[in-house]
Structures are given as structure tokens and as C-alpha cells.
Amino acid sequence: MINNSNSKAEDPLVKVRDLTKHFASARFGKAVRAVDGVSLDINRGETLGLVGESGCGKSTLGRCIIRLQEPSSGDVFIDGRNVANVKGAELRHMRRQMQIIFQDPYASLNPRMNVFQIVSEPLTIHTSLAKVEKKDRVADLLKKVGLDPIYMNRYPHEFSGGQRQRIGIARALALNPKFIVCDEPVSALDVSVQAQVVNLLQDLQAEFGLTFLFISHGLAIVEHISDRVAVMYLGKIVEIATSADLYNQPLHPYTIALLSAIPIPEPDKHRRRIILTGDVPTPINPPSGCRFRTRCPVAINECAEAQPPTDEITKGHFVACFRAREIAEGKLAIKP
């Protein structure tokens, strides 16, 4: 088993080992292999970014880690305890340590509940605080996320998208969790509001020592907020490295193509865009060997015969590609 955590932390808060999630499909007679053998570590107090195309399994992976969806197999250790095996009261107790911020801040808030009811609901379920104590706690949480406590009797439809997402963040913080899955928390917001929410998450992480799994399509945002970044393709992690290493020297052909799509904020400069040919294969019947080989511009026969192992090409930089060392040594270039 490869330990792909940063060497600074000897005991990662989250350890995922060979996690799979297959959905039965009566229509096609085969399982949809949404997550297929993922292993990764998330260190205490860090933000691990998770990027990839739509449908690659990012959100499913995040939800399986915190047991919002039941994994088909594999293990998830949070603070040393295997979340995948616990049930009943023990699982309910562990839910205090792991929370989620959803993508759509309107759909994730009950329109029939006011802000006090929404944010205090975890406290009602998991604690025995009196109503006055809960009110004080909710007021404190709203201040932490930049909202005035006088709004706690209002309903979600009375707030903007950014304010609703702040309410969702306050709810996630209610039980003082150690680990939070941020499932595309800014993708539904305006660009100016995205920056505010990202900065808020960073401030809260510094204040409370939080650990984040930050799922996003926004490659620039992921670079800004993440300590390390994992790249996912068709249910598998294909590359994981520190944010600086991955953005400065991507080693997997898929990562190189993804990063070539990031626009440069200067009118006179343009990236050499790498356009991938073909469609993303179906997770019902993925290709043999390397799953990216059908779209890879440098695939070889070996790519169809076996799945590439995840190797540490440089220190802390793990890649699942037979040609990664050639790319790292400058012997192979991915051309537009």
C-alpha cells in the first residue's frame, strides 16, 4: 500500500484504502463503477483538493468517506477508527467528527426551517443543550461565518446565494468537526462571492484546525486553497502531489491536458491548449488497463494490457502512468 500523504504528517487524520462504490444498473445489467479502488491520505489541518471531469466520481468519493453513501468495499479511517465498519450509535457518534458542505446552498437548506432551526439541528440531534444555549451557539456560529445573528429567524429564500452558503458552513461547524468534505462549495456562486467564501474557509481552517477535502472543477481555486491536489479520472486517482508540484510540473497526460485549459489573465498571452479527442468512457464498461488510454495522446500497447501502478516519481509526487518517468525526465512531451 502506497502512503501518498505528505511526509510532514506521520499520522494522517483520514486514510482511505481501496475504496470502491459500485451502483447496480438493472438497465444495463452491469454495475456502474463510480469509485474503483481509491487509496489516499489526508493530513491533519491540510486541504486536499480533488479535481476531475464531471462524472469521474469525485462527489461519490467524498460522500462515501463520511458514509453519506455506503461504500461497496474498502476501508476509511478517520482519526484511527474505521468508519466503514461502524454502525448504529457508534456511527452516529462519529458523525460529529465529519461533516459536509454541499454544492447547492439553496437545495441543501430546508425552505421550511429558519436559520436558527437549520444551524441548531445538529445540536438538537447530538447534544442536550438547552434552547438558550443553542441560541447562543448559533449566534456565535453566524458571527464566525460573517452573518449578523439578527437574521437567525429568517428563511433561506430571504438570503443571497453567498449568504446561504455561509449558513451551510455554519451548520457544518456546529459540532466542532475535525474533517469537512467541501463538495464544490463555490461552483454555484458568482466569482466575487467565490473568493469571499474561499477566504472564509481558509480563515476557519486556521482558527479551528480543520481538515478539508475540497472538491471542485475550478482549477485556479483548487490551486489557491489546497496544500495537495489529487486528480481523478473515471473512478481512479491518477496523480497526487503538492499543489506547487502538480501545477508547475504535472506528470500524467490527463493532468497536463486539464491544466492547459486554465486561462491566463493577460490578454496577450495564451496557453498551448491540449484538446483531448474522444468521449469519456462509460464507468459501466471502462477500458482495459489504463482508463485514460483511449484519449491519451502518448498511449502505448502496455497501457491496454495492465493498469499502471501508482509510483512516487519525485518526492511526494505519485502518478499512475507508465510514461510518467519519461515526462518527468523531459524525454516525452505532450503536444497540442
Tab-separated table of C-alpha atoms in Angstrom:
chain	number	residue	atom	x	y	z
A	1	MET	CA	0.000	0.000	0.000
A	2	ILE	CA	1.403	3.336	-1.059
A	3	ASN	CA	1.283	6.099	1.512
A	4	ASN	CA	0.628	9.191	-0.602
A	5	SER	CA	0.418	11.605	2.321
A	6	ASN	CA	2.800	14.489	2.815
A	7	SER	CA	5.842	13.395	4.822
A	8	LYS	CA	5.335	16.231	7.331
A	9	ALA	CA	2.477	14.346	8.990
A	10	GLU	CA	3.215	10.864	10.296
A	11	ASP	CA	-0.365	10.153	11.282
A	12	PRO	CA	-2.914	11.361	8.696
A	13	LEU	CA	-6.362	12.215	10.008
A	14	VAL	CA	-8.082	10.463	7.088
A	15	LYS	CA	-6.872	7.239	5.486
A	16	VAL	CA	-8.766	5.765	2.530
A	17	ARG	CA	-7.786	2.263	1.435
A	18	ASP	CA	-9.038	0.521	-1.738
A	19	LEU	CA	-12.415	2.256	-1.531
A	20	THR	CA	-14.975	1.230	-4.129
A	21	LYS	CA	-18.556	2.254	-4.817
A	22	HIS	CA	-20.491	0.359	-7.484
A	23	PHE	CA	-24.103	1.154	-8.298
A	24	ALA	CA	-26.295	-1.651	-9.601
A	25	SER	CA	-27.797	-0.915	-13.014
A	26	ALA	CA	-30.794	-3.052	-13.981
A	27	ARG	CA	-30.985	-1.293	-17.341
A	28	PHE	CA	-27.510	-2.357	-18.473
A	29	GLY	CA	-27.129	-5.495	-16.388
A	30	LYS	CA	-23.778	-4.310	-15.049
A	31	ALA	CA	-22.584	-2.190	-12.135
A	32	VAL	CA	-21.671	1.466	-12.553
A	33	ARG	CA	-18.129	1.630	-11.151
A	34	ALA	CA	-18.237	5.177	-9.806
A	35	VAL	CA	-15.282	4.780	-7.418
A	36	ASP	CA	-12.966	1.874	-8.139
A	37	GLY	CA	-10.134	1.184	-5.725
A	38	VAL	CA	-9.143	4.628	-4.406
A	39	SER	CA	-6.445	4.981	-1.756
A	40	LEU	CA	-5.298	8.315	-0.326
A	41	ASP	CA	-4.350	10.072	2.901
A	42	ILE	CA	-5.372	13.500	4.178
A	43	ASN	CA	-3.124	15.039	6.813
A	44	ARG	CA	-4.362	16.859	9.881
A	45	GLY	CA	-5.033	20.512	9.205
A	46	GLU	CA	-4.449	20.345	5.455
A	47	THR	CA	-6.671	20.860	2.440
A	48	LEU	CA	-6.582	18.131	-0.179
A	49	GLY	CA	-8.029	19.345	-3.470
A	50	LEU	CA	-9.838	16.818	-5.656
A	51	VAL	CA	-10.300	17.635	-9.344
A	52	GLY	CA	-11.532	15.858	-12.462
A	53	GLU	CA	-14.211	15.928	-15.137
A	54	SER	CA	-17.911	15.653	-14.334
A	55	GLY	CA	-18.913	12.060	-13.666
A	56	CYS	CA	-15.454	10.881	-12.620
A	57	GLY	CA	-16.630	10.019	-9.085
A	58	LYS	CA	-15.383	12.987	-7.025
A	59	SER	CA	-18.604	13.675	-5.121
A	60	THR	CA	-19.300	9.958	-4.676
A	61	LEU	CA	-15.845	9.506	-3.155
A	62	GLY	CA	-16.402	12.382	-0.715
A	63	ARG	CA	-19.809	11.070	0.328
A	64	CYS	CA	-18.503	7.530	0.799
A	65	ILE	CA	-15.673	8.759	3.016
A	66	ILE	CA	-18.168	10.244	5.500
A	67	ARG	CA	-20.728	7.450	4.981
A	68	LEU	CA	-23.450	9.554	3.365
A	69	GLN	CA	-23.297	6.762	0.819
A	70	GLU	CA	-22.363	3.223	1.743
A	71	PRO	CA	-19.098	2.049	0.126
A	72	SER	CA	-19.206	-1.255	-1.726
A	73	SER	CA	-15.856	-2.239	-0.208
A	74	GLY	CA	-12.690	-0.781	1.269
A	75	ASP	CA	-11.743	0.985	4.480
A	76	VAL	CA	-11.917	4.589	5.667
A	77	PHE	CA	-10.063	5.511	8.845
A	78	ILE	CA	-10.803	8.854	10.483
A	79	ASP	CA	-8.620	9.606	13.471
A	80	GLY	CA	-7.689	5.938	13.653
A	81	ARG	CA	-11.219	4.481	13.600
A	82	ASN	CA	-12.605	2.588	10.626
A	83	VAL	CA	-15.728	4.475	9.578
A	84	ALA	CA	-16.606	1.798	7.014
A	85	ASN	CA	-17.313	-0.799	9.708
A	86	VAL	CA	-19.206	1.158	12.374
A	87	LYS	CA	-22.984	1.133	12.708
A	88	GLY	CA	-25.794	2.493	14.849
A	89	ALA	CA	-24.886	4.603	17.861
A	90	GLU	CA	-21.153	4.366	17.143
A	91	LEU	CA	-21.615	5.753	13.619
A	92	ARG	CA	-23.887	8.481	14.953
A	93	HIS	CA	-21.200	9.473	17.446
A	94	MET	CA	-18.526	9.554	14.714
A	95	ARG	CA	-20.676	11.828	12.549
A	96	ARG	CA	-19.789	14.643	14.952
A	97	GLN	CA	-16.224	14.481	13.624
A	98	MET	CA	-17.088	14.576	9.912
A	99	GLN	CA	-19.365	16.995	8.093
A	100	ILE	CA	-20.090	18.175	4.559
A	101	ILE	CA	-20.726	21.479	2.785
A	102	PHE	CA	-22.931	20.846	-0.237
A	103	GLN	CA	-22.646	22.322	-3.718
A	104	ASP	CA	-26.071	23.966	-3.977
A	105	PRO	CA	-26.646	26.242	-0.964
A	106	TYR	CA	-30.361	26.513	-1.701
A	107	ALA	CA	-31.196	22.840	-2.285
A	108	SER	CA	-29.247	21.799	0.828
A	109	LEU	CA	-31.250	24.073	3.168
A	110	ASN	CA	-34.780	23.136	4.221
A	111	PRO	CA	-37.021	26.008	2.983
A	112	ARG	CA	-39.471	25.359	5.836
A	113	MET	CA	-36.840	25.902	8.530
A	114	ASN	CA	-35.410	29.234	9.585
A	115	VAL	CA	-31.698	29.816	10.083
A	116	PHE	CA	-31.817	29.035	13.798
A	117	GLN	CA	-33.535	25.707	13.159
A	118	ILE	CA	-31.141	24.797	10.342
A	119	VAL	CA	-27.924	25.567	12.206
A	120	SER	CA	-29.130	24.209	15.554
A	121	GLU	CA	-30.433	20.917	14.126
A	122	PRO	CA	-27.069	19.101	14.615
A	123	LEU	CA	-27.008	20.388	18.198
A	124	THR	CA	-30.537	19.071	18.787
A	125	ILE	CA	-29.611	15.632	17.437
A	126	HIS	CA	-26.195	15.192	19.022
A	127	THR	CA	-26.258	17.279	22.232
A	128	SER	CA	-28.513	18.026	25.183
A	129	LEU	CA	-28.061	21.805	25.125
A	130	ALA	CA	-30.951	23.912	26.332
A	131	LYS	CA	-32.644	26.229	23.840
A	132	VAL	CA	-30.935	29.312	25.265
A	133	GLU	CA	-27.541	27.629	24.939
A	134	LYS	CA	-28.317	26.590	21.383
A	135	LYS	CA	-29.346	30.125	20.547
A	136	ASP	CA	-26.047	31.457	21.880
A	137	ARG	CA	-24.146	28.798	19.931
A	138	VAL	CA	-25.987	29.611	16.687
A	139	ALA	CA	-25.368	33.336	17.184
A	140	ASP	CA	-21.649	32.660	17.655
A	141	LEU	CA	-21.513	30.459	14.559
A	142	LEU	CA	-23.250	33.066	12.421
A	143	LYS	CA	-20.724	35.668	13.543
A	144	LYS	CA	-17.894	33.273	12.634
A	145	VAL	CA	-19.177	32.987	9.058
A	146	GLY	CA	-19.827	36.706	8.672
A	147	LEU	CA	-23.604	36.880	9.223
A	148	ASP	CA	-25.481	39.020	11.732
A	149	PRO	CA	-27.255	36.884	14.388
A	150	ILE	CA	-30.376	39.031	13.988
A	151	TYR	CA	-31.011	37.052	10.789
A	152	MET	CA	-31.478	33.737	12.585
A	153	ASN	CA	-35.285	33.947	12.344
A	154	ARG	CA	-35.239	34.412	8.570
A	155	TYR	CA	-35.710	31.672	5.970
A	156	PRO	CA	-33.311	30.558	3.188
A	157	HIS	CA	-35.201	32.308	0.381
A	158	GLU	CA	-34.530	35.657	2.076
A	159	PHE	CA	-30.756	35.345	1.536
A	160	SER	CA	-28.405	35.589	-1.417
A	161	GLY	CA	-26.511	32.552	-2.689
A	162	GLY	CA	-23.335	33.518	-0.851
A	163	GLN	CA	-25.221	34.093	2.389
A	164	ARG	CA	-26.965	30.726	2.067
A	165	GLN	CA	-23.626	29.019	1.619
A	166	ARG	CA	-22.383	30.743	4.773
A	167	ILE	CA	-25.392	29.271	6.595
A	168	GLY	CA	-24.399	25.836	5.282
A	169	ILE	CA	-20.855	26.377	6.545
A	170	ALA	CA	-22.182	27.408	9.979
A	171	ARG	CA	-24.236	24.208	10.117
A	172	ALA	CA	-21.173	22.132	9.225
A	173	LEU	CA	-19.214	23.779	12.061
A	174	ALA	CA	-21.917	23.335	14.703
A	175	LEU	CA	-20.456	20.167	16.255
A	176	ASN	CA	-16.780	21.199	16.047
A	177	PRO	CA	-15.851	18.552	13.452
A	178	LYS	CA	-12.306	17.569	12.603
A	179	PHE	CA	-12.922	16.805	8.927
A	180	ILE	CA	-15.174	18.538	6.380
A	181	VAL	CA	-15.901	17.483	2.808
A	182	CYS	CA	-16.380	20.636	0.726
A	183	ASP	CA	-18.335	19.329	-2.273
A	184	GLU	CA	-17.912	22.089	-4.872
A	185	PRO	CA	-18.934	24.709	-2.289
A	186	VAL	CA	-18.377	27.720	-4.563
A	187	SER	CA	-19.350	26.455	-8.028
A	188	ALA	CA	-22.914	27.835	-7.758
A	189	LEU	CA	-21.740	31.300	-6.669
A	190	ASP	CA	-20.662	34.449	-8.509
A	191	VAL	CA	-16.916	34.841	-8.985
A	192	SER	CA	-16.615	37.702	-6.469
A	193	VAL	CA	-18.582	35.712	-3.883
A	194	GLN	CA	-16.456	32.621	-4.574
A	195	ALA	CA	-13.371	34.488	-3.377
A	196	GLN	CA	-15.146	35.556	-0.178
A	197	VAL	CA	-16.256	32.009	0.642
A	198	VAL	CA	-12.823	30.521	-0.119
A	199	ASN	CA	-11.149	33.101	2.120
A	200	LEU	CA	-13.721	32.356	4.836
A	201	LEU	CA	-12.940	28.630	4.648
A	202	GLN	CA	-9.230	29.336	4.978
A	203	ASP	CA	-9.792	31.594	7.991
A	204	LEU	CA	-11.994	28.980	9.676
A	205	GLN	CA	-9.435	26.264	8.964
A	206	ALA	CA	-6.703	28.314	10.630
A	207	GLU	CA	-8.914	29.127	13.619
A	208	PHE	CA	-10.328	25.655	14.282
A	209	GLY	CA	-7.589	23.411	12.852
A	210	LEU	CA	-9.960	21.890	10.299
A	211	THR	CA	-9.061	19.312	7.653
A	212	PHE	CA	-10.704	19.714	4.238
A	213	LEU	CA	-11.348	17.560	1.207
A	214	PHE	CA	-12.054	20.312	-1.330
A	215	ILE	CA	-13.854	19.015	-4.432
A	216	SER	CA	-14.047	21.428	-7.350
A	217	HIS	CA	-13.943	21.963	-11.106
A	218	GLY	CA	-12.263	25.332	-10.589
A	219	LEU	CA	-8.592	24.528	-11.095
A	220	ALA	CA	-7.463	28.042	-10.160
A	221	ILE	CA	-9.438	27.941	-6.900
A	222	VAL	CA	-8.046	24.500	-6.055
A	223	GLU	CA	-4.503	25.768	-6.602
A	224	HIS	CA	-5.180	28.691	-4.256
A	225	ILE	CA	-6.740	26.785	-1.370
A	226	SER	CA	-5.087	23.340	-1.486
A	227	ASP	CA	-1.937	22.052	0.160
A	228	ARG	CA	-2.026	18.962	-2.064
A	229	VAL	CA	-4.122	18.057	-5.093
A	230	ALA	CA	-5.456	14.688	-6.282
A	231	VAL	CA	-6.586	14.215	-9.883
A	232	MET	CA	-9.395	11.711	-10.525
A	233	TYR	CA	-10.359	10.066	-13.802
A	234	LEU	CA	-13.167	7.535	-14.260
A	235	GLY	CA	-13.197	6.346	-10.647
A	236	LYS	CA	-9.450	6.268	-10.023
A	237	ILE	CA	-6.810	8.657	-8.691
A	238	VAL	CA	-4.240	9.162	-11.458
A	239	GLU	CA	-1.976	11.765	-9.835
A	240	ILE	CA	-1.463	13.311	-6.415
A	241	ALA	CA	1.144	15.858	-5.332
A	242	THR	CA	1.629	19.132	-3.532
A	243	SER	CA	-0.218	21.985	-5.170
A	244	ALA	CA	3.029	23.645	-6.285
A	245	ASP	CA	4.465	20.440	-7.784
A	246	LEU	CA	1.296	19.448	-9.589
A	247	TYR	CA	0.662	22.852	-11.149
A	248	ASN	CA	4.310	23.524	-12.018
A	249	GLN	CA	5.178	20.044	-13.293
A	250	PRO	CA	2.170	17.788	-13.969
A	251	LEU	CA	3.312	14.287	-14.915
A	252	HIS	CA	0.138	12.494	-16.007
A	253	PRO	CA	-1.093	13.232	-19.560
A	254	TYR	CA	-4.626	13.799	-18.249
A	255	THR	CA	-3.434	16.354	-15.668
A	256	ILE	CA	-1.352	18.120	-18.309
A	257	ALA	CA	-4.434	18.411	-20.534
A	258	LEU	CA	-6.591	19.664	-17.650
A	259	LEU	CA	-4.146	22.365	-16.631
A	260	SER	CA	-3.733	23.537	-20.215
A	261	ALA	CA	-7.361	24.712	-20.034
A	262	ILE	CA	-6.689	27.272	-17.272
A	263	PRO	CA	-6.871	30.740	-18.845
A	264	ILE	CA	-4.029	33.201	-18.337
A	265	PRO	CA	-5.318	36.570	-17.015
A	266	GLU	CA	-3.301	38.526	-19.590
A	267	PRO	CA	-4.823	39.418	-22.993
A	268	ASP	CA	-1.565	38.986	-24.921
A	269	LYS	CA	-0.688	35.554	-23.536
A	270	HIS	CA	-2.282	32.219	-24.363
A	271	ARG	CA	-1.692	28.662	-23.185
A	272	ARG	CA	-0.990	25.887	-25.635
A	273	ARG	CA	-4.327	24.139	-25.179
A	274	ILE	CA	-4.295	20.333	-25.357
A	275	ILE	CA	-7.606	19.112	-26.759
A	276	LEU	CA	-8.420	15.523	-25.814
A	277	THR	CA	-10.091	13.500	-28.542
A	278	GLY	CA	-12.965	11.106	-27.986
A	279	ASP	CA	-15.534	10.903	-25.222
A	280	VAL	CA	-15.065	9.872	-21.608
A	281	PRO	CA	-15.607	6.075	-21.457
A	282	THR	CA	-18.570	4.749	-19.537
A	283	PRO	CA	-17.964	3.644	-15.924
A	284	ILE	CA	-20.228	0.662	-16.676
A	285	ASN	CA	-17.626	-0.836	-19.019
A	286	PRO	CA	-14.306	1.015	-18.547
A	287	PRO	CA	-11.357	0.305	-20.872
A	288	SER	CA	-8.867	-2.404	-20.035
A	289	GLY	CA	-5.573	-1.380	-18.500
A	290	CYS	CA	-5.216	2.371	-18.061
A	291	ARG	CA	-8.624	4.001	-18.186
A	292	PHE	CA	-7.278	7.111	-19.844
A	293	ARG	CA	-5.562	5.279	-22.699
A	294	THR	CA	-8.446	5.708	-25.169
A	295	ARG	CA	-7.964	9.506	-25.052
A	296	CYS	CA	-4.256	9.655	-24.247
A	297	PRO	CA	-2.004	11.151	-26.940
A	298	VAL	CA	1.029	9.105	-25.804
A	299	ALA	CA	-0.548	5.712	-25.031
A	300	ILE	CA	1.439	2.557	-25.835
A	301	ASN	CA	0.494	-1.108	-26.078
A	302	GLU	CA	1.370	-1.697	-22.431
A	303	CYS	CA	-1.355	0.776	-21.405
A	304	ALA	CA	-4.057	-1.587	-22.726
A	305	GLU	CA	-2.613	-4.688	-21.079
A	306	ALA	CA	-2.365	-3.670	-17.412
A	307	GLN	CA	-3.350	-0.926	-15.012
A	308	PRO	CA	-0.342	1.288	-14.312
A	309	PRO	CA	0.876	1.174	-10.697
A	310	THR	CA	0.902	4.357	-8.654
A	311	ASP	CA	4.598	5.213	-8.357
A	312	GLU	CA	6.367	8.001	-6.500
A	313	ILE	CA	8.118	9.712	-9.397
A	314	THR	CA	9.588	12.536	-7.310
A	315	LYS	CA	9.319	13.047	-3.567
A	316	GLY	CA	5.636	13.232	-2.620
A	317	HIS	CA	4.535	13.165	-6.286
A	318	PHE	CA	2.580	9.994	-7.108
A	319	VAL	CA	1.477	9.154	-10.640
A	320	ALA	CA	-0.349	6.186	-12.187
A	321	CYS	CA	1.147	6.239	-15.689
A	322	PHE	CA	3.645	4.004	-17.489
A	323	ARG	CA	5.204	7.033	-19.170
A	324	ALA	CA	5.382	9.383	-16.196
A	325	ARG	CA	9.141	8.988	-15.733
A	326	GLU	CA	9.761	9.872	-19.387
A	327	ILE	CA	7.669	13.013	-18.926
A	328	ALA	CA	9.468	13.894	-15.662
A	329	GLU	CA	12.895	13.471	-17.323
A	330	GLY	CA	11.897	15.605	-20.308
A	331	LYS	CA	12.142	12.698	-22.748
A	332	LEU	CA	8.455	12.871	-23.671
A	333	ALA	CA	6.326	15.948	-24.327
A	334	ILE	CA	2.539	16.185	-24.592
A	335	LYS	CA	1.908	18.284	-27.686
A	336	PRO	CA	-1.296	20.236	-28.511
